[in-house]
mmCIF file of N, CA and C in Angstrom:
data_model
loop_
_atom_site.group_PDB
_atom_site.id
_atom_site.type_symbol
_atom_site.label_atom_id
_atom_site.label_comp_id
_atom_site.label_asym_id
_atom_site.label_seq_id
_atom_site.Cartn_x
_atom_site.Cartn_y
_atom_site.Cartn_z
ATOM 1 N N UNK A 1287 -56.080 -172.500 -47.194
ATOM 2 C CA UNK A 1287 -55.005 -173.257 -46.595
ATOM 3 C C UNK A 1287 -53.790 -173.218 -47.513
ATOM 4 N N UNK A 1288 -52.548 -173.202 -46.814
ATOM 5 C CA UNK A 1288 -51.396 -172.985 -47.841
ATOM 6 C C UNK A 1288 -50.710 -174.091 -48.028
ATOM 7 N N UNK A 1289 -50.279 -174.457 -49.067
ATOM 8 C CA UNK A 1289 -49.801 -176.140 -48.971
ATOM 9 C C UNK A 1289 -47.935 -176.018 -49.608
ATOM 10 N N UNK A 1290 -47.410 -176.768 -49.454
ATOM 11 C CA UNK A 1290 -45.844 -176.981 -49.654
ATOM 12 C C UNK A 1290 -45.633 -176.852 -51.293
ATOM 13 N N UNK A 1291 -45.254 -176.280 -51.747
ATOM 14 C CA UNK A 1291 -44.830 -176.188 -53.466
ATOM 15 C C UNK A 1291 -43.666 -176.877 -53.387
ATOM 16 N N UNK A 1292 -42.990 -177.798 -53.974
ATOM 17 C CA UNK A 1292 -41.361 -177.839 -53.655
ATOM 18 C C UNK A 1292 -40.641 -177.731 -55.012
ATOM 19 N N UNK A 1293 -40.194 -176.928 -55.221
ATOM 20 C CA UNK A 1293 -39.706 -177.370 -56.424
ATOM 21 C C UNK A 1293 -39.117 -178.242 -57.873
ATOM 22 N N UNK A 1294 -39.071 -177.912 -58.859
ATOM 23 C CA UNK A 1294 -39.288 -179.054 -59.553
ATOM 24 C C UNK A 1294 -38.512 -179.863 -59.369
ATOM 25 N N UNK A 1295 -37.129 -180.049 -59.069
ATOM 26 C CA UNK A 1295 -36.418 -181.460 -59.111
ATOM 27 C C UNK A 1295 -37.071 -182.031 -58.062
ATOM 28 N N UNK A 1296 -37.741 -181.364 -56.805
ATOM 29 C CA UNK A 1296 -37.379 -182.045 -55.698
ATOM 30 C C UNK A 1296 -39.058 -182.891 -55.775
ATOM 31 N N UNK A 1297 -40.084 -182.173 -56.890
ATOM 32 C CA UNK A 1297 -41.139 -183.247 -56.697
ATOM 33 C C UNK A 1297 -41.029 -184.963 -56.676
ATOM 34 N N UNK A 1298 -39.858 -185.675 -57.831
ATOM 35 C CA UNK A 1298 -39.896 -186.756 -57.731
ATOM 36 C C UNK A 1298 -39.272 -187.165 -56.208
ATOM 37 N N UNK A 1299 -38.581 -186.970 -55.673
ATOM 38 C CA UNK A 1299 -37.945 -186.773 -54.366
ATOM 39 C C UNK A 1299 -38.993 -188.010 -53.785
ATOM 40 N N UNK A 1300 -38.659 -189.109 -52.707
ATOM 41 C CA UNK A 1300 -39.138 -190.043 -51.867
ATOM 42 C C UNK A 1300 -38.319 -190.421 -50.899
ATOM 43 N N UNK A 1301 -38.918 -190.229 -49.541
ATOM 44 C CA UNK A 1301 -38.000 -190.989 -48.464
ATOM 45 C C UNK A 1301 -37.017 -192.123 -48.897
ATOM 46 N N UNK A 1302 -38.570 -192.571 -49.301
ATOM 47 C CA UNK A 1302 -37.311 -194.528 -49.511
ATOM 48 C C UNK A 1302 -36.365 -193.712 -50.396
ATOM 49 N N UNK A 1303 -35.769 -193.054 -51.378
ATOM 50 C CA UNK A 1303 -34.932 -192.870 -52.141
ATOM 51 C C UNK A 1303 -33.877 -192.402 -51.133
ATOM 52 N N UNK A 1304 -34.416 -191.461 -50.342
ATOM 53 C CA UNK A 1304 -33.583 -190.778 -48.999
ATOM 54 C C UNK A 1304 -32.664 -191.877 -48.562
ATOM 55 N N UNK A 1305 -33.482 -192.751 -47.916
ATOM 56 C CA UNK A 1305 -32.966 -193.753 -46.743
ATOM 57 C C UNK A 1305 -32.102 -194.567 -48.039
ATOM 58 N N UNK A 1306 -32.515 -194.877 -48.536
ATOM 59 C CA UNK A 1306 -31.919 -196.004 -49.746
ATOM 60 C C UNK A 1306 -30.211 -195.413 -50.148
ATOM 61 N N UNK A 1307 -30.274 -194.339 -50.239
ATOM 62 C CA UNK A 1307 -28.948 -193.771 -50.060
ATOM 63 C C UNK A 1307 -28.251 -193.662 -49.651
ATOM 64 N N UNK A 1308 -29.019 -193.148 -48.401
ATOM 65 C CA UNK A 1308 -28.100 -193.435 -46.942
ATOM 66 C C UNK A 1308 -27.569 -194.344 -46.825
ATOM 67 N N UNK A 1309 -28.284 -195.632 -46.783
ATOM 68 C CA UNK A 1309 -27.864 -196.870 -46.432
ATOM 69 C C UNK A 1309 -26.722 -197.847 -47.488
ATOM 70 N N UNK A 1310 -26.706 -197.183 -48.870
ATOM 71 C CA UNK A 1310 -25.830 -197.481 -49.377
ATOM 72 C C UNK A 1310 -24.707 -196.575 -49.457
ATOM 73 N N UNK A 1311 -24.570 -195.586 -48.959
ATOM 74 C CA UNK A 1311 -23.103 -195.273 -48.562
ATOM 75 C C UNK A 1311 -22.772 -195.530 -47.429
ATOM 76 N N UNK A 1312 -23.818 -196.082 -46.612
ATOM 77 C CA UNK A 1312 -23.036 -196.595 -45.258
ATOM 78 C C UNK A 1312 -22.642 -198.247 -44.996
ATOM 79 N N UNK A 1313 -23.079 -198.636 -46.051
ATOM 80 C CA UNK A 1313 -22.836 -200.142 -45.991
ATOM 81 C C UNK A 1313 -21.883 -200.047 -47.273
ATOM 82 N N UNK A 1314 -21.524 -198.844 -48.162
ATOM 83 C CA UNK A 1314 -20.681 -198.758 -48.923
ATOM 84 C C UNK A 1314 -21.332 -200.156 -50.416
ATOM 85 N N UNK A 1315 -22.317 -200.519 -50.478
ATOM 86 C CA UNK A 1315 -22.747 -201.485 -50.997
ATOM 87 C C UNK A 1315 -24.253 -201.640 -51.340
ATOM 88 N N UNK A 1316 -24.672 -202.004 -52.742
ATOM 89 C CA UNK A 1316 -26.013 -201.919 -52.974
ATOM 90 C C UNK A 1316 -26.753 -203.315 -52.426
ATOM 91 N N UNK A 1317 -25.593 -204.182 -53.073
ATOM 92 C CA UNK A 1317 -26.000 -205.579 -51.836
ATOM 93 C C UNK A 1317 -26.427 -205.061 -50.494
ATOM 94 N N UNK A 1318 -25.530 -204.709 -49.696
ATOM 95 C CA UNK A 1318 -25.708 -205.182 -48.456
ATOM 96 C C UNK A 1318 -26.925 -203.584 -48.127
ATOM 97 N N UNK A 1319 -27.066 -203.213 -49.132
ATOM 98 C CA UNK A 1319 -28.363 -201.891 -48.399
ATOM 99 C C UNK A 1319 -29.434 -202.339 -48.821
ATOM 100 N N UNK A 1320 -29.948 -203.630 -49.582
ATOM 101 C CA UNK A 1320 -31.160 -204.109 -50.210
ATOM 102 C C UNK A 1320 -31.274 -204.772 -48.971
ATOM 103 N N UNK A 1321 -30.432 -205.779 -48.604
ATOM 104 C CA UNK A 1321 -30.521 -206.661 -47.148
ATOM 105 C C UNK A 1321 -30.884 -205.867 -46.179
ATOM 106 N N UNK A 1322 -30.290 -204.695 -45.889
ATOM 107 C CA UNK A 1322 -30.634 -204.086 -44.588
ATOM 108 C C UNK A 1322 -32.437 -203.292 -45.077
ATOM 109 N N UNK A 1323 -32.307 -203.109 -46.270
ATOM 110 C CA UNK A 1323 -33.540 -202.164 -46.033
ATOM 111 C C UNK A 1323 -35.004 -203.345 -46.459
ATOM 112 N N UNK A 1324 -34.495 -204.684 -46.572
ATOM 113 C CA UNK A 1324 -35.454 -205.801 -47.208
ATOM 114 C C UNK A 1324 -36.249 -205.594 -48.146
ATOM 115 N N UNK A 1325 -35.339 -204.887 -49.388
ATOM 116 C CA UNK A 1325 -35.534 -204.877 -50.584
ATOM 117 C C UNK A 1325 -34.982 -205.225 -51.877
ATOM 118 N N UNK A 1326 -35.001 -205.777 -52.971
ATOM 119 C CA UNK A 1326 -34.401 -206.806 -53.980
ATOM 120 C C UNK A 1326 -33.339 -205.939 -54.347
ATOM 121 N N UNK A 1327 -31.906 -205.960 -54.529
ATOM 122 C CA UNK A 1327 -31.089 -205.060 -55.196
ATOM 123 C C UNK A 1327 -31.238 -204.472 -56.163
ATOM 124 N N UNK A 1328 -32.245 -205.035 -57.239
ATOM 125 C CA UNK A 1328 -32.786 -203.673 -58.107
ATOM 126 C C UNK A 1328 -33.131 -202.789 -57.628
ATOM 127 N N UNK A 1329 -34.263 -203.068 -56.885
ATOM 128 C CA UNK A 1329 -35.522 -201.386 -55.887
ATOM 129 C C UNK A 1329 -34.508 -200.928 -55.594
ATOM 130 N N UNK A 1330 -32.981 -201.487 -55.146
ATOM 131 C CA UNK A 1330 -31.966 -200.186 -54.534
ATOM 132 C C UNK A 1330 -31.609 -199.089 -55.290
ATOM 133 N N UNK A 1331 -31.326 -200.042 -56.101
ATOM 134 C CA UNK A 1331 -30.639 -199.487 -57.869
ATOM 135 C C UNK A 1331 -31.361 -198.254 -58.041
ATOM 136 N N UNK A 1332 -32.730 -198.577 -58.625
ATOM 137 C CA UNK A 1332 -34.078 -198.186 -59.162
ATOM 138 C C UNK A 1332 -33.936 -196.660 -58.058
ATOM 139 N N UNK A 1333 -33.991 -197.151 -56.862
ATOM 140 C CA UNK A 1333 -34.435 -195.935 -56.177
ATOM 141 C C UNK A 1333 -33.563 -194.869 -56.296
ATOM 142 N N UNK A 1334 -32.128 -195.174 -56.339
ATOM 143 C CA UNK A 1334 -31.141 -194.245 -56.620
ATOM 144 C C UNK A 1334 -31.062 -193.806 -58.036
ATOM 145 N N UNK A 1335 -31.249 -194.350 -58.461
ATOM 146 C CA UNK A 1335 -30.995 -194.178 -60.055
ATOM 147 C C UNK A 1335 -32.725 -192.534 -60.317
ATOM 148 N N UNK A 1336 -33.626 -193.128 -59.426
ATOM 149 C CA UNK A 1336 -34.221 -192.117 -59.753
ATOM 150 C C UNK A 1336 -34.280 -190.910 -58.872
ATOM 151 N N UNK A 1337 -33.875 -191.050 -58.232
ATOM 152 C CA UNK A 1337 -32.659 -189.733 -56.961
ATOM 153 C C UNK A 1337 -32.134 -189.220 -57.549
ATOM 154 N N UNK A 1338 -31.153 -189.884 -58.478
ATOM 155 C CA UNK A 1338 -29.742 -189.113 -59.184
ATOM 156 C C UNK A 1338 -30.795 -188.111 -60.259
ATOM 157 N N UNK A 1339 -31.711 -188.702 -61.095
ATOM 158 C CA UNK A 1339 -32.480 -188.457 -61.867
ATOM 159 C C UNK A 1339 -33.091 -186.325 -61.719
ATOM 160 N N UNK A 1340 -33.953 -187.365 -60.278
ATOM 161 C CA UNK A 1340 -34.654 -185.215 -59.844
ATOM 162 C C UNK A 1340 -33.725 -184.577 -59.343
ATOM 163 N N UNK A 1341 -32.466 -185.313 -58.891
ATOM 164 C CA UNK A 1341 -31.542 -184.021 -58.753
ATOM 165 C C UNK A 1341 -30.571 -183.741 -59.537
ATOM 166 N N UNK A 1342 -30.733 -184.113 -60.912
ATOM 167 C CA UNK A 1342 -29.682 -183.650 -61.947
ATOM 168 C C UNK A 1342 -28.379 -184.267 -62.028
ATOM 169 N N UNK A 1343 -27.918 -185.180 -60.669
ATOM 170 C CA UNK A 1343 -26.346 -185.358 -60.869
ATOM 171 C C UNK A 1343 -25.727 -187.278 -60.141
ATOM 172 N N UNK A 1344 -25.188 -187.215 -60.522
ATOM 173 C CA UNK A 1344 -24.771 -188.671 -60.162
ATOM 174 C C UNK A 1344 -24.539 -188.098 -58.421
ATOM 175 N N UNK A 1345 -24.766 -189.268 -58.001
ATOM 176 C CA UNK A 1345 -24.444 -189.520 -56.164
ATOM 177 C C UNK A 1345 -23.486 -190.191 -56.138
ATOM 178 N N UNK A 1346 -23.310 -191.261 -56.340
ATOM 179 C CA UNK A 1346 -22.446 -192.199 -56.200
ATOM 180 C C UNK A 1346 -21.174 -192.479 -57.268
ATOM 181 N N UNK A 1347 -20.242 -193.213 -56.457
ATOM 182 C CA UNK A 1347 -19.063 -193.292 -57.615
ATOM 183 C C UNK A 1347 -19.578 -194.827 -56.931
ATOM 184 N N UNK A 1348 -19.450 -195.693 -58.338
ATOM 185 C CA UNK A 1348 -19.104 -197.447 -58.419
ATOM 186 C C UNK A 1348 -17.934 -198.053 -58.567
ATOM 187 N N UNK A 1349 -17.958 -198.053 -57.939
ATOM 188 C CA UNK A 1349 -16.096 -198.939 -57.676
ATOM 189 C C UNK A 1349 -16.389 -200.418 -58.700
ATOM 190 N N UNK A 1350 -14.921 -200.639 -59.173
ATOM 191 C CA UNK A 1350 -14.657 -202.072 -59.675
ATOM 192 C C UNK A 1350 -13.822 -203.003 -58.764
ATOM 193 N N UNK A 1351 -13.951 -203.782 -59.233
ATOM 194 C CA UNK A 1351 -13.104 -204.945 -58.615
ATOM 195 C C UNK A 1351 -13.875 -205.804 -57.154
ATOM 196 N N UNK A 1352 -14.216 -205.153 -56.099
ATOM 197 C CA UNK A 1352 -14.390 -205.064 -54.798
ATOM 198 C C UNK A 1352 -16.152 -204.592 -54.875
ATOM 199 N N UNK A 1353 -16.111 -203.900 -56.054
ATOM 200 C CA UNK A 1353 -17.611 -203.037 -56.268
ATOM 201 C C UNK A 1353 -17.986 -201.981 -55.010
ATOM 202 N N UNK A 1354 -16.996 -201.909 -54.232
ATOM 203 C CA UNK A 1354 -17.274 -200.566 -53.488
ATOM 204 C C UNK A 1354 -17.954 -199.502 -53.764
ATOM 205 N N UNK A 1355 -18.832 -198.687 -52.952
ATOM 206 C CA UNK A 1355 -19.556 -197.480 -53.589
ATOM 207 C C UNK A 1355 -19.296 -196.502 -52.552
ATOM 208 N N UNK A 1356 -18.855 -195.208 -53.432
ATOM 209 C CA UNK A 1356 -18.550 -193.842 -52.298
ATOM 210 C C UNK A 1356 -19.857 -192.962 -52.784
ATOM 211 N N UNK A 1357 -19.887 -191.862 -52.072
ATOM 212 C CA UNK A 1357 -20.856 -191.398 -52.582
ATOM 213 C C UNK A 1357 -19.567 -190.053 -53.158
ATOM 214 N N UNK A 1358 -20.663 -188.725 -54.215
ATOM 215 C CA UNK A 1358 -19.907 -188.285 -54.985
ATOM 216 C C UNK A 1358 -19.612 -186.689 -53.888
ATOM 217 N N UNK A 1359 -19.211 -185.684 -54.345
ATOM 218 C CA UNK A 1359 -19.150 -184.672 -53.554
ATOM 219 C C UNK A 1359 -20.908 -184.198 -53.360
ATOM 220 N N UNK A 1360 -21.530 -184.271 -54.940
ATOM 221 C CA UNK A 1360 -22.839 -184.063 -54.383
ATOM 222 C C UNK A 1360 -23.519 -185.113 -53.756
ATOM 223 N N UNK A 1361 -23.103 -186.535 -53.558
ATOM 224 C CA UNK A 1361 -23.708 -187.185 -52.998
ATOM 225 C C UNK A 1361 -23.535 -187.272 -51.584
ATOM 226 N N UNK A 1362 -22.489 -186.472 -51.129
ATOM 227 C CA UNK A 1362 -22.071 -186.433 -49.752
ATOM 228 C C UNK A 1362 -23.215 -184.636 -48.861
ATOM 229 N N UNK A 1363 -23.036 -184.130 -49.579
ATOM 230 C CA UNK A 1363 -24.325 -182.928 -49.873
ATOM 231 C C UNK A 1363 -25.903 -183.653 -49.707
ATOM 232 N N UNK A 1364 -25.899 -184.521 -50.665
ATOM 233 C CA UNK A 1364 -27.426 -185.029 -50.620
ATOM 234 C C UNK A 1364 -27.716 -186.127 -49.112
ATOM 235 N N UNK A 1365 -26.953 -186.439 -48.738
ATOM 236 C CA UNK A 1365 -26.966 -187.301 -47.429
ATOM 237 C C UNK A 1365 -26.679 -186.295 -46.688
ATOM 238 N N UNK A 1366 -26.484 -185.073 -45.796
ATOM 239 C CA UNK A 1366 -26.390 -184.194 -45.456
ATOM 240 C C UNK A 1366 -27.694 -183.876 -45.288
ATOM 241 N N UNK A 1367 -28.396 -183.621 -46.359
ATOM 242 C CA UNK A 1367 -29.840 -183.453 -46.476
ATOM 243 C C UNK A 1367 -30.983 -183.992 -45.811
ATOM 244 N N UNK A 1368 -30.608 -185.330 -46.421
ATOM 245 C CA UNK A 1368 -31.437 -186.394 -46.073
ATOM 246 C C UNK A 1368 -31.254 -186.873 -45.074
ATOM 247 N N UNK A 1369 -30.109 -186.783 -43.961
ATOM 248 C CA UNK A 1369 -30.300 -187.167 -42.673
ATOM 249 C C UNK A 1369 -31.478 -186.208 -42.109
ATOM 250 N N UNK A 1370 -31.270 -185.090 -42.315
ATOM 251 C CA UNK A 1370 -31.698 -184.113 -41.379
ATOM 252 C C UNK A 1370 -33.517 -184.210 -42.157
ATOM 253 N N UNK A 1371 -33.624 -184.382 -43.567
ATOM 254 C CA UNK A 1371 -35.398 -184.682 -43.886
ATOM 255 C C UNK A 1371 -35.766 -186.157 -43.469
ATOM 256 N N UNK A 1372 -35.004 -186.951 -42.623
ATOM 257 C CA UNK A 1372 -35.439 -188.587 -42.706
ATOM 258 C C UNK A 1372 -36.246 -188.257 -41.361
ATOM 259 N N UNK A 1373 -34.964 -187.355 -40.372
ATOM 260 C CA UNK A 1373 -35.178 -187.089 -39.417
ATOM 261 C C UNK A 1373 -36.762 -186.029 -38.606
ATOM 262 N N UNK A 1374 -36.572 -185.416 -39.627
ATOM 263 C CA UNK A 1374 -37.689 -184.663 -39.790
ATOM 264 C C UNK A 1374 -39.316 -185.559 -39.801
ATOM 265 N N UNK A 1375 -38.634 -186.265 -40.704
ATOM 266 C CA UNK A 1375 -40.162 -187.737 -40.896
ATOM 267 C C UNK A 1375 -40.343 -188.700 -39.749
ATOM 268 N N UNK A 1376 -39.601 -188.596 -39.370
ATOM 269 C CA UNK A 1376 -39.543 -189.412 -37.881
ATOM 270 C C UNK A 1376 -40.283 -188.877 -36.988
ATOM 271 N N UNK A 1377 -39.896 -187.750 -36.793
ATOM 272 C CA UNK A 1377 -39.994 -186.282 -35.752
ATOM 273 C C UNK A 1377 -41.988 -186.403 -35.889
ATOM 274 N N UNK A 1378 -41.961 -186.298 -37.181
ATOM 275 C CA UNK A 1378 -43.761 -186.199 -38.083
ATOM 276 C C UNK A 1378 -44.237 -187.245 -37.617
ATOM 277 N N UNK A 1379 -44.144 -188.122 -37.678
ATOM 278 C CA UNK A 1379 -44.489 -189.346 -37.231
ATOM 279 C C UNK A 1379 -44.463 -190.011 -35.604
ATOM 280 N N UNK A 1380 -43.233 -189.667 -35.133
ATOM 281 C CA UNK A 1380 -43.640 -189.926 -33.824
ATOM 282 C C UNK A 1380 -44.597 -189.120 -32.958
ATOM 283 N N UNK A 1381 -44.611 -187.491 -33.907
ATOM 284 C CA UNK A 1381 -45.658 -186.282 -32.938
ATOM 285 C C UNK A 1381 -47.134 -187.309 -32.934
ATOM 286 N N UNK A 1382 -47.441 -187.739 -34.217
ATOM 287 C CA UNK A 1382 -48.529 -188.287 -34.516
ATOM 288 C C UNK A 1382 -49.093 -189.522 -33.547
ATOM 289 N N UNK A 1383 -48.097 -190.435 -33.368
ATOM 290 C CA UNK A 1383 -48.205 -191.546 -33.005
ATOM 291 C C UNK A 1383 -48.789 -191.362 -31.735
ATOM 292 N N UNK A 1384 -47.978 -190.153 -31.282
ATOM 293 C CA UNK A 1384 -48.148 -189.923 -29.630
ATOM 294 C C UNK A 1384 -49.996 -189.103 -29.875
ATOM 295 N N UNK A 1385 -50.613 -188.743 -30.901
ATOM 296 C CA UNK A 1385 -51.334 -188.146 -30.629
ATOM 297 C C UNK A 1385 -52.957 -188.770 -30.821
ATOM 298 N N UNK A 1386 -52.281 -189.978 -31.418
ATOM 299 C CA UNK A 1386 -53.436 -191.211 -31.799
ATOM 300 C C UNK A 1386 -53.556 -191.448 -30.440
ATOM 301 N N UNK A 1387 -52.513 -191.866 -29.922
ATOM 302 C CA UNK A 1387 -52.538 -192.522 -28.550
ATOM 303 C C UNK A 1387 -53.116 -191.530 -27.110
ATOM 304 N N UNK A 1388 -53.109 -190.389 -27.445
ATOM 305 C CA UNK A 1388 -53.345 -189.421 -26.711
ATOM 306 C C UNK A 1388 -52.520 -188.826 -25.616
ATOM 307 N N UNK A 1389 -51.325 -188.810 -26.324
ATOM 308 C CA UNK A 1389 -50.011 -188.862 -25.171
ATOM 309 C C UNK A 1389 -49.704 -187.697 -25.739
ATOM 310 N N UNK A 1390 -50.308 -186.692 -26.951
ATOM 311 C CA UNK A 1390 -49.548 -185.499 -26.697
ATOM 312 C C UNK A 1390 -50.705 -184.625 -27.378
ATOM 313 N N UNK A 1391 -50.510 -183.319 -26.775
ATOM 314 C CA UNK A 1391 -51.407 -182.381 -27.432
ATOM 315 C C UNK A 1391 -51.254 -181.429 -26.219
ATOM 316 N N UNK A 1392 -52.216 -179.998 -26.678
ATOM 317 C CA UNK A 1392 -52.307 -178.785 -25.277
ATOM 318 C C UNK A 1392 -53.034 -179.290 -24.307
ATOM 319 N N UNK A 1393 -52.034 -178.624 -23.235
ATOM 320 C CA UNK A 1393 -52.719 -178.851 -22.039
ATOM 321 C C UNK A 1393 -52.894 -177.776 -21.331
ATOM 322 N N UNK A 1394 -53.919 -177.415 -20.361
ATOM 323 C CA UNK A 1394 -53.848 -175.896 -20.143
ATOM 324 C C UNK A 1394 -54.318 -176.303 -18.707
ATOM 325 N N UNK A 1395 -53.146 -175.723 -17.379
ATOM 326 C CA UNK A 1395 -53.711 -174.965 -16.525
ATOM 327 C C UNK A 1395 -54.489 -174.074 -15.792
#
């Protein structure tokens, strides 16, 4: 059986780090992406911080004053990504769901 190798940065790689990203450049805020994802604003921190980590480069720019957060040119690259692998996990997961339930699989005429 052949199994997925992924390369080395991308082993530490985790959804939640995925989504955790996402959600803080779309709420522009680590506050308000701990609230949405119902996790303590550290785990946000934490999760990005070890994102930035396996992929070598800062994501985010931290704003002062307002504490705004953009993401960086590679962080606009890495959400690019990660829409389309969140999506993918979804995709994995709903095939499944439907197949516990017995709502999908071959059918033959």
């Amino acid at each position: 059986m052949n199994s997925i190798i992924l390369p080395g940065r991308l082993q530490g790689v985790d959804p939640r780090q995925l989504r955790a990203l996402l959600t803080v450049v779309e709420t522009q805020s680590f506050r308000e992406a701990a609230t949405r994802l119902g996790y303590a604003q550290s785990a946000v921190s934490h999760q990005i911080k070890a994102l930035e980590q396996a992929l070598g480069t800062r994501l985010l720019e931290r704003g002062v004053g307002r504490r705004e957060v953009r993401p960086t040119e590679a962080g606009t690259v890495a959400c690019a990504h990660a829409r389309r692998l969140i999506a993918a996990y979804s995709d994995l997961a709903a095939d499944f769901e439907a197949r516990a339930r017995g709502d999908a699989g071959l059918v033959r005429i």
